[in-house]
Every structure is written in C-alpha cells, then in structure tokens.
PDB file of C-alpha atoms in Angstrom:
ATOM      1  CA  UNK E   1    -104.348  -4.630  -2.361  1.00  0.00           C
ATOM      2  CA  UNK E   2    -104.077  -1.466  -4.427  1.00  0.00           C
ATOM      3  CA  UNK E   3    -106.279  -2.848  -7.214  1.00  0.00           C
ATOM      4  CA  UNK E   4    -108.956  -3.898  -4.732  1.00  0.00           C
ATOM      5  CA  UNK E   5    -108.823  -0.537  -3.071  1.00  0.00           C
ATOM      6  CA  UNK E   6    -109.175   1.222  -6.435  1.00  0.00           C
ATOM      7  CA  UNK E   7    -112.118  -0.972  -7.405  1.00  0.00           C
ATOM      8  CA  UNK E   8    -113.833  -0.166  -4.087  1.00  0.00           C
ATOM      9  CA  UNK E   9    -113.208   3.526  -4.617  1.00  0.00           C
ATOM     10  CA  UNK E  10    -114.664   3.485  -8.130  1.00  0.00           C
ATOM     11  CA  UNK E  11    -117.672   1.546  -6.910  1.00  0.00           C
ATOM     12  CA  UNK E  12    -118.221   4.080  -4.141  1.00  0.00           C
ATOM     13  CA  UNK E  13    -118.028   6.998  -6.540  1.00  0.00           C
ATOM     14  CA  UNK E  14    -120.493   5.325  -8.873  1.00  0.00           C
ATOM     15  CA  UNK E  15    -122.898   4.622  -6.018  1.00  0.00           C
ATOM     16  CA  UNK E  16    -122.688   8.238  -4.818  1.00  0.00           C
ATOM     17  CA  UNK E  17    -123.288   9.518  -8.344  1.00  0.00           C
ATOM     18  CA  UNK E  18    -126.283   7.224  -8.727  1.00  0.00           C
ATOM     19  CA  UNK E  19    -127.731   8.427  -5.406  1.00  0.00           C
ATOM     20  CA  UNK E  20    -127.237  12.074  -6.489  1.00  0.00           C
ATOM     21  CA  UNK E  21    -129.011  11.439  -9.773  1.00  0.00           C
ATOM     22  CA  UNK E  22    -131.856   9.682  -8.029  1.00  0.00           C
ATOM     23  CA  UNK E  23    -132.202  12.514  -5.525  1.00  0.00           C
ATOM     24  CA  UNK E  24    -132.102  15.112  -8.317  1.00  0.00           C
ATOM     25  CA  UNK E  25    -134.694  13.224 -10.307  1.00  0.00           C
ATOM     26  CA  UNK E  26    -136.899  12.936  -7.250  1.00  0.00           C
ATOM     27  CA  UNK E  27    -136.678  16.653  -6.523  1.00  0.00           C
ATOM     28  CA  UNK E  28    -137.488  17.468 -10.148  1.00  0.00           C
ATOM     29  CA  UNK E  29    -140.495  15.148 -10.139  1.00  0.00           C
ATOM     30  CA  UNK E  30    -141.675  16.688  -6.880  1.00  0.00           C
ATOM     31  CA  UNK E  31    -141.386  20.198  -8.291  1.00  0.00           C
ATOM     32  CA  UNK E  32    -143.216  19.188 -11.453  1.00  0.00           C
ATOM     33  CA  UNK E  33    -145.940  17.560  -9.384  1.00  0.00           C
ATOM     34  CA  UNK E  34    -146.374  20.667  -7.248  1.00  0.00           C
ATOM     35  CA  UNK E  35    -146.443  22.992 -10.262  1.00  0.00           C
ATOM     36  CA  UNK E  36    -148.826  20.740 -12.174  1.00  0.00           C
ATOM     37  CA  UNK E  37    -151.078  20.434  -9.168  1.00  0.00           C
ATOM     38  CA  UNK E  38    -151.132  24.180  -8.637  1.00  0.00           C
ATOM     39  CA  UNK E  39    -151.895  24.799 -12.308  1.00  0.00           C
ATOM     40  CA  UNK E  40    -154.670  22.217 -12.303  1.00  0.00           C
ATOM     41  CA  UNK E  41    -156.099  23.708  -9.096  1.00  0.00           C
ATOM     42  CA  UNK E  42    -156.042  27.217 -10.573  1.00  0.00           C
ATOM     43  CA  UNK E  43    -157.608  25.998 -13.840  1.00  0.00           C
ATOM     44  CA  UNK E  44    -160.215  23.768 -12.271  1.00  0.00           C
ATOM     45  CA  UNK E  45    -161.180  26.304  -9.604  1.00  0.00           C
ATOM     46  CA  UNK E  46    -161.511  29.136 -12.124  1.00  0.00           C
ATOM     47  CA  UNK E  47    -158.777  31.268 -10.607  1.00  0.00           C
ATOM     48  CA  UNK E  48    -157.381  31.994 -14.098  1.00  0.00           C
ATOM     49  CA  UNK E  49    -160.748  32.516 -15.787  1.00  0.00           C
ATOM     50  CA  UNK E  50    -161.326  35.783 -17.630  1.00  0.00           C
ATOM     51  CA  UNK E  51    -163.261  38.075 -15.309  1.00  0.00           C
ATOM     52  CA  UNK E  52    -162.760  41.596 -16.713  1.00  0.00           C
ATOM     53  CA  UNK E  53    -162.707  43.169 -20.190  1.00  0.00           C
ATOM     54  CA  UNK E  54    -160.903  46.519 -20.424  1.00  0.00           C
ATOM     55  CA  UNK E  55    -161.461  48.612 -23.576  1.00  0.00           C
ATOM     56  CA  UNK E  56    -159.284  51.612 -24.439  1.00  0.00           C
ATOM     57  CA  UNK E  57    -158.625  53.891 -27.413  1.00  0.00           C
ATOM     58  CA  UNK E  58    -162.264  54.580 -28.264  1.00  0.00           C
ATOM     59  CA  UNK E  59    -163.752  57.992 -28.901  1.00  0.00           C
ATOM     60  CA  UNK E  60    -166.394  57.654 -31.592  1.00  0.00           C
ATOM     61  CA  UNK E  61    -166.614  53.851 -31.423  1.00  0.00           C
ATOM     62  CA  UNK E  62    -169.195  52.923 -28.754  1.00  0.00           C
ATOM     63  CA  UNK E  63    -167.421  51.101 -25.924  1.00  0.00           C
ATOM     64  CA  UNK E  64    -170.515  48.928 -25.441  1.00  0.00           C
ATOM     65  CA  UNK E  65    -170.135  47.483 -28.953  1.00  0.00           C
ATOM     66  CA  UNK E  66    -166.536  46.460 -28.325  1.00  0.00           C
ATOM     67  CA  UNK E  67    -167.345  45.029 -24.899  1.00  0.00           C
ATOM     68  CA  UNK E  68    -170.255  43.014 -26.295  1.00  0.00           C
ATOM     69  CA  UNK E  69    -167.885  41.342 -28.761  1.00  0.00           C
ATOM     70  CA  UNK E  70    -165.134  40.721 -26.208  1.00  0.00           C
ATOM     71  CA  UNK E  71    -167.237  39.645 -23.236  1.00  0.00           C
ATOM     72  CA  UNK E  72    -167.919  36.295 -24.863  1.00  0.00           C
ATOM     73  CA  UNK E  73    -164.556  35.390 -23.328  1.00  0.00           C
ATOM     74  CA  UNK E  74    -165.697  36.023 -19.757  1.00  0.00           C
ATOM     75  CA  UNK E  75    -165.633  32.746 -17.825  1.00  0.00           C
ATOM     76  CA  UNK E  76    -163.103  31.170 -20.192  1.00  0.00           C
ATOM     77  CA  UNK E  77    -159.579  30.491 -18.874  1.00  0.00           C
ATOM     78  CA  UNK E  78    -157.523  33.468 -20.001  1.00  0.00           C
ATOM     79  CA  UNK E  79    -154.926  31.244 -21.672  1.00  0.00           C
ATOM     80  CA  UNK E  80    -157.659  29.596 -23.768  1.00  0.00           C
ATOM     81  CA  UNK E  81    -159.312  32.792 -25.033  1.00  0.00           C
ATOM     82  CA  UNK E  82    -159.372  32.986 -28.839  1.00  0.00           C
ATOM     83  CA  UNK E  83    -157.883  36.472 -29.134  1.00  0.00           C
ATOM     84  CA  UNK E  84    -157.763  36.178 -32.928  1.00  0.00           C
ATOM     85  CA  UNK E  85    -161.533  35.715 -33.166  1.00  0.00           C
ATOM     86  CA  UNK E  86    -162.184  38.718 -30.920  1.00  0.00           C
ATOM     87  CA  UNK E  87    -159.683  40.787 -32.905  1.00  0.00           C
ATOM     88  CA  UNK E  88    -161.446  39.925 -36.169  1.00  0.00           C
ATOM     89  CA  UNK E  89    -164.899  40.682 -34.732  1.00  0.00           C
ATOM     90  CA  UNK E  90    -163.916  44.104 -33.399  1.00  0.00           C
ATOM     91  CA  UNK E  91    -162.092  44.876 -36.657  1.00  0.00           C
ATOM     92  CA  UNK E  92    -165.434  44.612 -38.459  1.00  0.00           C
ATOM     93  CA  UNK E  93    -166.795  47.706 -36.680  1.00  0.00           C
ATOM     94  CA  UNK E  94    -166.872  50.473 -39.322  1.00  0.00           C
ATOM     95  CA  UNK E  95    -164.903  53.097 -37.365  1.00  0.00           C
ATOM     96  CA  UNK E  96    -162.136  50.713 -36.260  1.00  0.00           C
ATOM     97  CA  UNK E  97    -158.820  50.908 -38.098  1.00  0.00           C
ATOM     98  CA  UNK E  98    -156.859  48.460 -35.948  1.00  0.00           C
ATOM     99  CA  UNK E  99    -157.264  46.496 -32.728  1.00  0.00           C
ATOM    100  CA  UNK E 100    -154.980  44.622 -30.365  1.00  0.00           C
ATOM    101  CA  UNK E 101    -156.343  42.059 -27.910  1.00  0.00           C
ATOM    102  CA  UNK E 102    -154.096  41.408 -24.898  1.00  0.00           C
ATOM    103  CA  UNK E 103    -154.084  38.872 -22.080  1.00  0.00           C
ATOM    104  CA  UNK E 104    -153.436  40.731 -18.828  1.00  0.00           C
ATOM    105  CA  UNK E 105    -152.790  38.202 -16.131  1.00  0.00           C
ATOM    106  CA  UNK E 106    -154.337  36.847 -14.090  1.00  0.00           C
ATOM    107  CA  UNK E 107    -157.944  37.554 -15.125  1.00  0.00           C
ATOM    108  CA  UNK E 108    -158.192  40.562 -17.487  1.00  0.00           C
ATOM    109  CA  UNK E 109    -158.614  40.780 -21.256  1.00  0.00           C
ATOM    110  CA  UNK E 110    -157.495  44.105 -22.761  1.00  0.00           C
ATOM    111  CA  UNK E 111    -158.839  45.448 -26.058  1.00  0.00           C
ATOM    112  CA  UNK E 112    -156.886  48.404 -27.482  1.00  0.00           C
ATOM    113  CA  UNK E 113    -158.691  50.117 -30.360  1.00  0.00           C
ATOM    114  CA  UNK E 114    -157.235  52.457 -32.981  1.00  0.00           C
ATOM    115  CA  UNK E 115    -159.992  54.444 -34.649  1.00  0.00           C
ATOM    116  CA  UNK E 116    -160.170  55.626 -38.230  1.00  0.00           C
ATOM    117  CA  UNK E 117    -159.477  59.351 -38.646  1.00  0.00           C
ATOM    118  CA  UNK E 118    -161.390  61.673 -40.965  1.00  0.00           C
ATOM    119  CA  UNK E 119    -159.068  63.231 -43.568  1.00  0.00           C
ATOM    120  CA  UNK E 120    -161.454  64.710 -46.121  1.00  0.00           C
ATOM    121  CA  UNK E 121    -165.018  65.440 -47.136  1.00  0.00           C
ATOM    122  CA  UNK E 122    -166.040  64.327 -50.630  1.00  0.00           C
ATOM    123  CA  UNK E 123    -169.307  64.832 -52.544  1.00  0.00           C
ATOM    124  CA  UNK E 124    -171.675  61.873 -52.275  1.00  0.00           C
ATOM    125  CA  UNK E 125    -173.234  60.343 -55.395  1.00  0.00           C
ATOM    126  CA  UNK E 126    -176.740  60.751 -54.057  1.00  0.00           C
ATOM    127  CA  UNK E 127    -176.180  64.307 -52.877  1.00  0.00           C
ATOM    128  CA  UNK E 128    -174.697  65.681 -49.706  1.00  0.00           C
ATOM    129  CA  UNK E 129    -171.236  64.793 -48.528  1.00  0.00           C
ATOM    130  CA  UNK E 130    -169.280  61.866 -47.125  1.00  0.00           C
ATOM    131  CA  UNK E 131    -166.572  62.125 -44.488  1.00  0.00           C
ATOM    132  CA  UNK E 132    -163.842  59.620 -45.373  1.00  0.00           C
ATOM    133  CA  UNK E 133    -160.563  58.359 -43.933  1.00  0.00           C
ATOM    134  CA  UNK E 134    -157.282  57.812 -45.787  1.00  0.00           C
ATOM    135  CA  UNK E 135    -158.541  54.442 -47.101  1.00  0.00           C
ATOM    136  CA  UNK E 136    -161.712  56.029 -48.498  1.00  0.00           C
ATOM    137  CA  UNK E 137    -163.893  54.389 -45.833  1.00  0.00           C
ATOM    138  CA  UNK E 138    -167.012  56.469 -45.210  1.00  0.00           C
ATOM    139  CA  UNK E 139    -167.115  57.479 -41.556  1.00  0.00           C
ATOM    140  CA  UNK E 140    -170.172  59.741 -41.677  1.00  0.00           C
ATOM    141  CA  UNK E 141    -172.528  61.542 -44.049  1.00  0.00           C
ATOM    142  CA  UNK E 142    -173.645  65.169 -43.928  1.00  0.00           C
ATOM    143  CA  UNK E 143    -175.881  67.546 -45.828  1.00  0.00           C
ATOM    144  CA  UNK E 144    -173.215  70.251 -45.568  1.00  0.00           C
ATOM    145  CA  UNK E 145    -169.437  69.781 -45.443  1.00  0.00           C
ATOM    146  CA  UNK E 146    -168.116  69.927 -41.858  1.00  0.00           C
ATOM    147  CA  UNK E 147    -165.916  73.003 -41.385  1.00  0.00           C
ATOM    148  CA  UNK E 148    -163.078  71.155 -39.652  1.00  0.00           C
ATOM    149  CA  UNK E 149    -162.366  68.673 -42.501  1.00  0.00           C
ATOM    150  CA  UNK E 150    -161.126  69.776 -45.966  1.00  0.00           C
ATOM    151  CA  UNK E 151    -163.506  69.439 -48.891  1.00  0.00           C
ATOM    152  CA  UNK E 152    -161.859  67.519 -51.746  1.00  0.00           C
ATOM    153  CA  UNK E 153    -163.813  66.783 -54.897  1.00  0.00           C
ATOM    154  CA  UNK E 154    -162.593  63.251 -55.474  1.00  0.00           C
ATOM    155  CA  UNK E 155    -164.638  60.242 -56.549  1.00  0.00           C
ATOM    156  CA  UNK E 156    -162.779  57.808 -54.305  1.00  0.00           C
ATOM    157  CA  UNK E 157    -164.635  54.756 -55.610  1.00  0.00           C
ATOM    158  CA  UNK E 158    -163.781  55.536 -59.245  1.00  0.00           C
ATOM    159  CA  UNK E 159    -160.420  57.294 -58.878  1.00  0.00           C
ATOM    160  CA  UNK E 160    -158.999  55.353 -55.918  1.00  0.00           C
ATOM    161  CA  UNK E 161    -157.370  56.262 -52.653  1.00  0.00           C
ATOM    162  CA  UNK E 162    -154.124  57.269 -54.394  1.00  0.00           C
ATOM    163  CA  UNK E 163    -156.030  60.145 -55.973  1.00  0.00           C
ATOM    164  CA  UNK E 164    -157.437  61.172 -52.603  1.00  0.00           C
ATOM    165  CA  UNK E 165    -153.930  61.035 -51.137  1.00  0.00           C
ATOM    166  CA  UNK E 166    -152.586  63.238 -53.955  1.00  0.00           C
ATOM    167  CA  UNK E 167    -155.258  65.874 -53.337  1.00  0.00           C
ATOM    168  CA  UNK E 168    -154.523  65.788 -49.618  1.00  0.00           C
ATOM    169  CA  UNK E 169    -150.796  66.167 -50.239  1.00  0.00           C
ATOM    170  CA  UNK E 170    -151.369  69.199 -52.454  1.00  0.00           C
ATOM    171  CA  UNK E 171    -153.620  70.787 -49.847  1.00  0.00           C
ATOM    172  CA  UNK E 172    -151.011  70.175 -47.146  1.00  0.00           C
ATOM    173  CA  UNK E 173    -148.333  71.813 -49.314  1.00  0.00           C
ATOM    174  CA  UNK E 174    -150.258  75.079 -49.686  1.00  0.00           C
ATOM    175  CA  UNK E 175    -149.174  77.858 -47.331  1.00  0.00           C
ATOM    176  CA  UNK E 176    -151.919  79.299 -45.118  1.00  0.00           C
ATOM    177  CA  UNK E 177    -152.488  82.415 -47.240  1.00  0.00           C
ATOM    178  CA  UNK E 178    -152.882  80.347 -50.411  1.00  0.00           C
ATOM    179  CA  UNK E 179    -155.220  77.935 -48.648  1.00  0.00           C
ATOM    180  CA  UNK E 180    -157.472  80.850 -47.739  1.00  0.00           C
ATOM    181  CA  UNK E 181    -157.586  81.908 -51.401  1.00  0.00           C
ATOM    182  CA  UNK E 182    -158.363  78.343 -52.546  1.00  0.00           C
ATOM    183  CA  UNK E 183    -162.078  77.587 -52.768  1.00  0.00           C
ATOM    184  CA  UNK E 184    -161.991  74.169 -54.430  1.00  0.00           C
ATOM    185  CA  UNK E 185    -159.624  71.202 -54.780  1.00  0.00           C
ATOM    186  CA  UNK E 186    -160.483  68.353 -57.150  1.00  0.00           C
ATOM    187  CA  UNK E 187    -158.673  65.372 -58.648  1.00  0.00           C
ATOM    188  CA  UNK E 188    -159.580  62.854 -61.321  1.00  0.00           C
ATOM    189  CA  UNK E 189    -156.316  60.934 -60.893  1.00  0.00           C
ATOM    190  CA  UNK E 190    -153.078  61.289 -58.898  1.00  0.00           C
ATOM    191  CA  UNK E 191    -151.640  63.191 -61.891  1.00  0.00           C
ATOM    192  CA  UNK E 192    -154.582  65.552 -62.341  1.00  0.00           C
ATOM    193  CA  UNK E 193    -155.086  67.637 -59.214  1.00  0.00           C
ATOM    194  CA  UNK E 194    -156.794  70.993 -59.813  1.00  0.00           C
ATOM    195  CA  UNK E 195    -157.529  74.034 -57.669  1.00  0.00           C
ATOM    196  CA  UNK E 196    -159.715  77.101 -57.848  1.00  0.00           C
ATOM    197  CA  UNK E 197    -157.738  80.077 -56.534  1.00  0.00           C
ATOM    198  CA  UNK E 198    -159.167  83.605 -56.550  1.00  0.00           C
ATOM    199  CA  UNK E 199    -161.795  82.329 -59.005  1.00  0.00           C
ATOM    200  CA  UNK E 200    -159.200  81.065 -61.504  1.00  0.00           C
ATOM    201  CA  UNK E 201    -158.634  77.429 -62.466  1.00  0.00           C
ATOM    202  CA  UNK E 202    -155.214  76.061 -61.498  1.00  0.00           C
ATOM    203  CA  UNK E 203    -153.906  72.857 -63.056  1.00  0.00           C
ATOM    204  CA  UNK E 204    -151.519  71.421 -60.488  1.00  0.00           C
ATOM    205  CA  UNK E 205    -150.820  67.972 -61.894  1.00  0.00           C
ATOM    206  CA  UNK E 206    -149.209  65.589 -59.393  1.00  0.00           C
ATOM    207  CA  UNK E 207    -148.298  66.384 -55.819  1.00  0.00           C
ATOM    208  CA  UNK E 208    -144.596  66.288 -56.747  1.00  0.00           C
ATOM    209  CA  UNK E 209    -142.607  69.556 -56.637  1.00  0.00           C
ATOM    210  CA  UNK E 210    -145.453  71.263 -54.800  1.00  0.00           C
ATOM    211  CA  UNK E 211    -143.144  73.758 -53.094  1.00  0.00           C
ATOM    212  CA  UNK E 212    -141.850  74.913 -56.475  1.00  0.00           C
ATOM    213  CA  UNK E 213    -145.389  75.015 -57.884  1.00  0.00           C
ATOM    214  CA  UNK E 214    -146.517  77.212 -54.990  1.00  0.00           C
ATOM    215  CA  UNK E 215    -143.682  79.643 -55.695  1.00  0.00           C
ATOM    216  CA  UNK E 216    -144.458  79.785 -59.426  1.00  0.00           C
ATOM    217  CA  UNK E 217    -148.215  80.128 -58.909  1.00  0.00           C
ATOM    218  CA  UNK E 218    -147.878  82.972 -56.421  1.00  0.00           C
ATOM    219  CA  UNK E 219    -145.626  84.803 -58.859  1.00  0.00           C
ATOM    220  CA  UNK E 220    -148.130  84.376 -61.678  1.00  0.00           C
ATOM    221  CA  UNK E 221    -151.132  85.373 -59.567  1.00  0.00           C
ATOM    222  CA  UNK E 222    -149.394  88.617 -58.633  1.00  0.00           C
ATOM    223  CA  UNK E 223    -148.232  89.514 -62.129  1.00  0.00           C
ATOM    224  CA  UNK E 224    -150.313  87.835 -64.839  1.00  0.00           C
ATOM    225  CA  UNK E 225    -154.144  88.063 -64.754  1.00  0.00           C
ATOM    226  CA  UNK E 226    -155.609  84.885 -66.248  1.00  0.00           C
ATOM    227  CA  UNK E 227    -158.539  82.479 -66.079  1.00  0.00           C
ATOM    228  CA  UNK E 228    -156.337  79.365 -66.124  1.00  0.00           C
ATOM    229  CA  UNK E 229    -152.897  78.785 -64.622  1.00  0.00           C
ATOM    230  CA  UNK E 230    -151.009  75.585 -65.431  1.00  0.00           C
ATOM    231  CA  UNK E 231    -148.124  74.872 -63.047  1.00  0.00           C
ATOM    232  CA  UNK E 232    -148.055  71.105 -63.573  1.00  0.00           C
ATOM    233  CA  UNK E 233    -144.592  71.627 -65.097  1.00  0.00           C
ATOM    234  CA  UNK E 234    -143.288  74.409 -62.857  1.00  0.00           C
ATOM    235  CA  UNK E 235    -140.249  74.976 -65.074  1.00  0.00           C
ATOM    236  CA  UNK E 236    -142.531  75.842 -68.007  1.00  0.00           C
ATOM    237  CA  UNK E 237    -145.813  77.232 -66.623  1.00  0.00           C
ATOM    238  CA  UNK E 238    -148.635  78.305 -68.901  1.00  0.00           C
ATOM    239  CA  UNK E 239    -151.584  80.693 -68.600  1.00  0.00           C
ATOM    240  CA  UNK E 240    -154.821  81.268 -70.441  1.00  0.00           C
ATOM    241  CA  UNK E 241    -156.417  84.727 -70.441  1.00  0.00           C
TER     242      UNK E 241
END
C-alpha cells in the first residue's frame, strides 16, 4: 500500500509540474506573440518612422546644410537609420570638427554638431590671411587680420600643426603687458618660436619654461638695450647690441 501511494504521489507531482511548465510556456508564447504583433504593427504602419530631424550646436555652420544631409532618413524606421553614414556626411562640412547622430525615440533623429574654433590668423601664400583652427584647417580668408584672433606667422602646411601649437602656447604664456608690447610672433618649428617686442627680435625657442623666459626677458628689456634677445636657454640668456 505505501509503495503504491508513493508512486501515485510522485506521478501527481510530475503531472502538476508538467502542467505548470505548459502553462508557463503558453504564457511566454502569448507574450511574445503580442509583442511581436505590436512591433510589426508599429513598423508596418510607420509609427516608428523618422519624422523629425533636430540639429543643435551650430553657429557658423548653416543648419540647412546639416538638415539636407540628415533628412534623407525621414520616412525610414528610426531603428534602421544608418547613423554612421549621416555622421560621415556631416563630418565632411569644412567647419565641422565633430558630430554625434542620435536616435531619439519614437520618431526623432538628433544631430549634435561641434564646430571648429579659430585659434590663429596666418599669412596666406597668395597674399592676405587665413583664419585657422588648431588642426590648421582654414576656416576663412581675409585681406586684413581679424582683430579678435592672434596673428601668428606660421606656415602650417610646411611647419605642421605642432609649430602652430608652440606659437600659440608662447602667446598664451605672455602676461598682458608683454602681449601689448609684442607686435609679431613667428615660428619655423616647435623649437624656433620668435617674437618682436618693442622693435627688438626675441628668440624664444620652444614653449617650455615660458614663465621663466618671461621673467628673464622682462629683466633684460628693462636693463640691457639690445636689438636681439635670446632667452631660449633662460639660465644663460644672450643679447646682441
């Protein structure tokens, strides 16, 4: 009797477990069917199609240019939009430094632009001046140097962006009073930055130790009249009458 009872009990437990699994499987299949149906309905009916393109971060970059490149996605399901292709297309605009294309559910494509920033004006080969960013990309041309961007006499194409960066670093290290006395900054290489201060030539060398070089130069300007000051080695400066 006890063995039969135990067998019946085990069989009952197994049957209940089987029914629970079947019910669970049925519920899962039902949920999947509902979700799949809803997704197919939304896709097929266009409820998740891209409807709006939002552009931000532009100042000098015409918004219309960015929108024209991104609006090719309008009408395409947002999940299927090739954001990489739009990113690459917008990146080709000359004033764009970086771009991020975002899916903003349910129907909006966001394009966030980071523009290139002017850091210097350099003489142009054909005359006039070029406004360039930190990578040496020409942002604009002018017949006269704009007053709000420093004039640095650097041939970026020949000397490279490291040379432009060195000249910028030296300029940034000059205190305001010395900047006002400086009428020209040039560089042929990162190790050969030169200034014209109070009409005298100043050989600065690299941008390293600029604080010390400023201190030494100011001392020399106040005490030793000369046509050339060499502070490239601030521990052993030199002058030429």
